[in-house]
Coordinates of C-alpha atoms in Angstrom, one line a residue:
X1 CA 14.9 48.1 -48.4
X2 CA 14.5 47.9 -52.2
X3 CA 17.6 45.6 -52.5
X4 CA 16.2 43.3 -49.7
X5 CA 12.9 43.2 -51.5
X6 CA 14.5 42.4 -54.8
X7 CA 16.5 39.6 -53.3
X8 CA 13.5 38.2 -51.6
X9 CA 11.4 38.4 -54.7
X10 CA 13.9 36.3 -56.7
X11 CA 14.5 33.7 -54.0
X12 CA 14.2 30.2 -55.3
X13 CA 11.7 27.8 -53.7
X14 CA 12.7 24.1 -53.9
X15 CA 10.5 21.1 -54.3
X16 CA 9.9 19.3 -51.0
X17 CA 10.7 15.9 -52.5
X18 CA 14.2 14.6 -51.6
X19 CA 14.9 13.2 -55.1
X20 CA 13.9 16.4 -57.0
X21 CA 16.0 19.3 -58.0
X22 CA 13.0 21.5 -59.1
X23 CA 13.1 25.2 -58.0
X24 CA 10.9 28.1 -58.9
X25 CA 10.0 31.6 -57.7
X26 CA 6.4 31.2 -56.7
X27 CA 4.7 28.8 -54.3
X28 CA 1.9 28.3 -56.8
X29 CA 4.4 27.1 -59.4
X30 CA 6.0 24.7 -56.8
X31 CA 2.5 23.3 -55.8
X32 CA 1.7 22.8 -59.5
X33 CA 5.0 21.0 -60.1
X34 CA 4.5 18.8 -57.1
X35 CA 0.9 17.8 -58.0
X36 CA 1.9 17.0 -61.6
X37 CA 5.2 15.2 -60.9
X38 CA 5.0 13.6 -57.5
X39 CA 1.7 11.8 -58.1
X40 CA 0.8 8.1 -57.6
X41 CA 2.9 7.1 -60.6
X42 CA 6.0 8.7 -59.1
X43 CA 5.3 6.8 -55.8
X44 CA 5.2 3.5 -57.8
X45 CA 8.6 4.4 -59.4
X46 CA 10.0 4.7 -55.8
X47 CA 8.6 1.3 -54.8
X48 CA 9.9 -0.3 -58.0
X49 CA 13.4 1.1 -57.3
X50 CA 13.5 3.1 -60.4
X51 CA 15.6 5.7 -58.7
X52 CA 18.4 3.2 -57.9
X53 CA 21.7 4.0 -59.7
X54 CA 24.2 1.4 -61.0
X55 CA 26.9 0.5 -58.4
X56 CA 29.8 2.8 -58.4
X57 CA 27.9 5.8 -59.7
X58 CA 29.6 9.0 -58.7
X59 CA 28.5 12.6 -58.4
X60 CA 29.1 14.3 -61.8
X61 CA 31.2 17.0 -60.0
X62 CA 33.3 15.0 -57.6
X63 CA 34.3 11.4 -56.6
X64 CA 31.5 10.9 -54.1
X65 CA 29.7 7.7 -54.8
X66 CA 25.9 7.6 -54.6
X67 CA 23.5 4.6 -54.6
X68 CA 20.3 6.3 -55.7
X69 CA 18.8 9.5 -57.0
X70 CA 17.8 10.5 -53.4
X71 CA 21.4 10.4 -52.2
X72 CA 22.6 12.2 -55.3
X73 CA 20.1 15.0 -54.9
X74 CA 21.0 15.5 -51.2
X75 CA 24.7 15.5 -52.0
X76 CA 24.2 18.0 -54.8
X77 CA 22.2 20.3 -52.5
X78 CA 24.8 20.2 -49.7
X79 CA 28.1 20.1 -51.7
X80 CA 27.3 21.7 -55.1
X81 CA 24.3 23.9 -54.7
X82 CA 25.4 26.4 -57.4
X83 CA 26.0 23.6 -59.9
X84 CA 22.5 22.1 -59.6
X85 CA 21.2 24.5 -62.2
X86 CA 24.0 23.8 -64.7
X87 CA 23.0 23.9 -68.4
X88 CA 25.1 20.8 -69.1
X89 CA 23.0 17.7 -69.8
X90 CA 24.6 15.2 -67.5
X91 CA 21.5 12.9 -66.9
X92 CA 20.0 10.6 -69.5
X93 CA 17.0 8.2 -69.7
X94 CA 18.3 4.6 -70.1
X95 CA 15.4 3.7 -72.5
X96 CA 15.7 6.4 -75.1
X97 CA 19.1 8.0 -74.3
X98 CA 17.4 11.4 -74.2
X99 CA 19.6 13.9 -72.2
X100 CA 18.6 16.3 -69.5
X101 CA 20.3 18.9 -67.3
X102 CA 17.9 18.5 -64.4
X103 CA 16.5 15.5 -62.7
X104 CA 12.9 16.8 -62.6
X105 CA 13.0 17.1 -66.4
X106 CA 13.6 13.3 -66.6
X107 CA 10.5 12.7 -64.4
X108 CA 8.5 15.0 -66.6
X109 CA 9.8 13.1 -69.7
X110 CA 8.7 9.8 -68.1
X111 CA 5.2 11.1 -67.4
X112 CA 4.8 12.5 -70.9
X113 CA 6.5 9.8 -73.0
X114 CA 5.8 6.6 -71.0
X115 CA 9.5 5.7 -71.2
X116 CA 10.3 2.9 -68.7
X117 CA 14.0 3.7 -68.3
X118 CA 16.1 4.7 -65.3
X119 CA 18.3 7.6 -64.6
X120 CA 21.9 7.4 -65.9
X121 CA 24.4 10.0 -64.5
X122 CA 27.4 11.0 -66.7
X123 CA 30.6 10.0 -65.1
X124 CA 33.4 12.5 -65.8
X125 CA 37.0 11.4 -65.9
X126 CA 38.9 11.8 -62.6
X127 CA 40.1 15.4 -62.5
X128 CA 38.0 16.7 -65.3
X129 CA 35.5 18.5 -63.0
X130 CA 38.2 20.7 -61.4
X131 CA 39.8 23.5 -63.4
X132 CA 43.6 22.7 -63.9
X133 CA 44.7 25.9 -62.2
X134 CA 42.8 25.0 -59.1
X135 CA 44.5 21.6 -58.9
X136 CA 48.0 23.0 -59.5
X137 CA 47.8 26.2 -57.4
X138 CA 45.9 24.8 -54.5
X139 CA 47.1 21.2 -54.5
X140 CA 47.9 21.2 -50.7
X141 CA 44.4 22.4 -50.0
X142 CA 42.9 19.6 -52.0
X143 CA 44.7 17.1 -49.8
X144 CA 44.6 18.8 -46.4
X145 CA 41.7 21.2 -46.8
X146 CA 38.3 21.1 -45.1
X147 CA 37.0 18.5 -47.4
X148 CA 39.9 16.1 -46.8
X149 CA 37.9 13.3 -48.5
X150 CA 39.4 10.3 -50.1
X151 CA 39.5 10.9 -53.8
X152 CA 41.3 14.2 -54.0
X153 CA 44.7 12.5 -53.9
X154 CA 43.6 10.5 -56.9
X155 CA 42.6 13.8 -58.6
X156 CA 46.0 15.4 -57.7
X157 CA 47.9 12.4 -59.1
X158 CA 45.9 12.5 -62.3
X159 CA 46.6 16.2 -62.8
X160 CA 50.3 15.6 -62.2
X161 CA 50.3 12.9 -64.8
X162 CA 48.6 15.2 -67.3
X163 CA 51.1 18.0 -66.6
X164 CA 54.0 15.5 -67.1
X165 CA 52.6 14.5 -70.5
X166 CA 52.4 18.1 -71.8

């Protein structure tokens, strides 16, 4: 029972907004975040297409292309839930180039600073987001595995090219 209680007490609550990666441990904290972040100004950002991403923007962890922050957040929640809380700063504000590791921190930055920029998502080189061992040892799984998505063949070819250069 104590273990179940401990797990339940540390359960993360997510923001209800589809373009937000905020999570916390208490409902009060989540409500406070929502009231401060997703106010009228935030709704204006949506109408003004501030959350659109440049054409060809990919997920920072795979080759999946996304057109806006909403699609990116949904993809991250479904495909890379453990990586959403990465300490790596992979997002930046296009106005001031300030870097962030979470999307909700950019929104907070825009509220506090008045920056008028958009979200920029770092684009890793093909293959850089998979550990080399995973590519080499499980190459057949990358092509025929459950994901089976276009792009993994490109990753495999890149890793073979890197190995040949060594």
